[in-house]
Amino acid sequence: MGSFFISTDDELLNLELTHTFIANSYWAKGIPFETVKRSIENSLCFGAYDNEHQQVGFARVVTDKATFAYLADVFVLSEFRGLGISKLLMDSVIGHPELQGLRRMMLATYDAHGLYKKYGFEAVPNPESLMQIWQPNIYQNK
């Protein structure tokens, strides 16, 4: 496998690949293509690419660029896992100039807690201070 790079240029993103992965994920099963497209258009997105510009991973940040950011939809295609691509993605996210000085960055995941801990993420010590509207099957009920 060759070298990989990260870009925030949405023009490089393969929307079909990104949608297919997310629509088959545990966190957004069945999400419509137009919803993924709109989420990308309104977020700071990070694509991971091989040296032939083929997309192999993705991460999306929803942010006001001043106080808060939410990391979402992080993935690396299965055939490219174990090659350090998730670290490249996280290095780019955490180091991005528009994400510096934020009071809080959050994510919700069942996976890769060890990776995220290396970047300063930790379990919420006071979960009673957080509330949510959660509709885990929203895309399957349409």
C-alpha positions as a printed Julia matrix, in Angstrom:
142×3 Matrix{Float64}:
   0.0    0.0    0.0
   1.25   3.44  -0.87
   1.13   6.72   0.94
  -2.04   8.49   2.04
  -3.07  12.11   2.51
  -5.91  14.06   4.11
  -7.78  16.91   2.44
 -10.67  19.18   3.42
 -11.5   19.82  -0.25
 -15.1   18.6   -0.61
 -14.6   18.37  -4.38
 -12.35  15.34  -3.83
 -14.96  13.45  -1.81
 -16.63  10.43  -3.35
 -20.19  11.08  -2.19
 -21.45   7.67  -3.31
 -18.74   5.83  -1.37
 -19.27   8.03   1.69
 -23.03   7.55   1.58
 -22.75   3.78   1.08
 -20.47   3.39   4.09
 -22.52   5.61   6.39
 -25.86   4.14   5.25
 -24.56   0.7    6.24
 -23.05   1.85   9.56
 -24.53   1.1   12.96
 -24.94   4.81  13.68
 -26.92   5.91  10.59
 -28.3    2.77   8.97
 -30.48   3.61   5.99
 -29.64   7.32   5.88
 -30.74   8.8    2.53
 -28.14  10.03   0.03
 -29.53  13.59   0.1
 -29.17  13.72   3.89
 -25.51  12.69   3.71
 -24.91  15.22   0.92
 -26.52  18.02   2.95
 -24.53  17.04   6.07
 -21.29  17.25   4.07
 -22.23  20.62   2.59
 -22.8   22.02   6.09
 -19.79  20.53   7.88
 -16.02  20.66   7.86
 -15.1   17.37   6.17
 -11.85  15.46   6.03
 -11.28  12.91   3.29
  -8.48  10.33   3.42
  -7.04   9.4    0.02
  -4.44   7.12  -1.48
  -1.77   8.48  -3.82
  -4.18   8.01  -6.76
  -6.77  10.24  -5.04
  -9.11   7.33  -4.3
 -11.02   7.96  -1.08
 -10.26   5.45   1.69
 -11.62   7.25   4.77
 -13.67  10.15   6.05
 -14.43  12.3    9.09
 -16.92  15.13   9.52
 -16.96  17.94  12.07
 -20.04  20.01  12.88
 -18.84  23.25  14.48
 -19.39  26.93  15.13
 -15.58  27.31  14.82
 -15.5   29.3   18.06
 -16.64  27.25  21.05
 -17.86  23.79  20.07
 -17.35  20.93  17.62
 -18.9   17.51  17.17
 -16.9   14.79  15.43
 -19.07  12.45  13.38
 -19.11   9.8   10.65
 -15.49   8.74  11.08
 -14.53   5.7    9.01
 -11.71   3.97   7.18
 -12.61   1.36   4.57
 -11.97  -2.12   5.94
  -9.27  -3.0    3.41
  -7.24   0.06   4.48
  -7.46  -0.36   8.27
  -4.28  -0.86  10.25
  -2.27   1.47   8.01
  -2.37   4.57  10.23
  -5.11   6.31   8.26
  -7.31   6.91  11.31
  -4.34   8.62  12.97
  -3.82  10.79   9.88
  -7.5   11.75   9.99
  -7.39  12.57  13.69
  -4.12  14.51  13.37
  -5.8   16.62  10.69
  -9.0   17.13  12.67
  -7.3   18.03  15.95
  -4.72  20.23  14.21
  -7.09  22.07  11.88
  -6.75  25.86  12.31
 -10.53  26.42  12.5
 -10.83  23.96  15.39
  -8.32  25.55  17.75
  -9.32  27.12  21.07
 -12.69  25.38  21.28
 -14.17  24.92  24.72
 -15.56  21.48  23.88
 -15.26  18.84  21.19
 -17.48  15.77  21.43
 -18.18  12.51  19.67
 -20.43   9.53  20.22
 -18.96   6.14  19.37
 -18.84   2.5   20.36
 -15.51   2.06  18.54
 -11.85   2.99  18.81
 -11.93   4.58  22.26
  -8.17   3.98  22.52
  -7.55   6.05  19.4
  -9.7    8.94  20.57
  -8.15   8.92  24.06
  -4.76   9.58  22.43
  -6.23  12.84  21.15
  -7.62  13.96  24.5
 -11.15  12.56  24.34
 -12.45  11.01  27.55
 -15.69   9.65  28.88
 -17.98  12.42  30.09
 -17.41  12.63  33.87
 -20.8   14.23  34.44
 -23.24  12.58  32.02
 -26.12  13.96  34.06
 -25.24  17.38  32.6
 -25.91  16.21  29.04
 -29.25  15.71  27.37
 -30.19  14.62  23.88
 -33.0   13.97  21.47
 -32.06  10.56  20.09
 -33.87   8.84  17.27
 -31.64   5.86  16.41
 -34.03   4.4   13.84
 -35.06   7.65  12.16
 -33.84   6.6    8.69
 -35.38   3.14   8.87
 -38.86   4.47   9.63
 -39.17   6.52   6.43
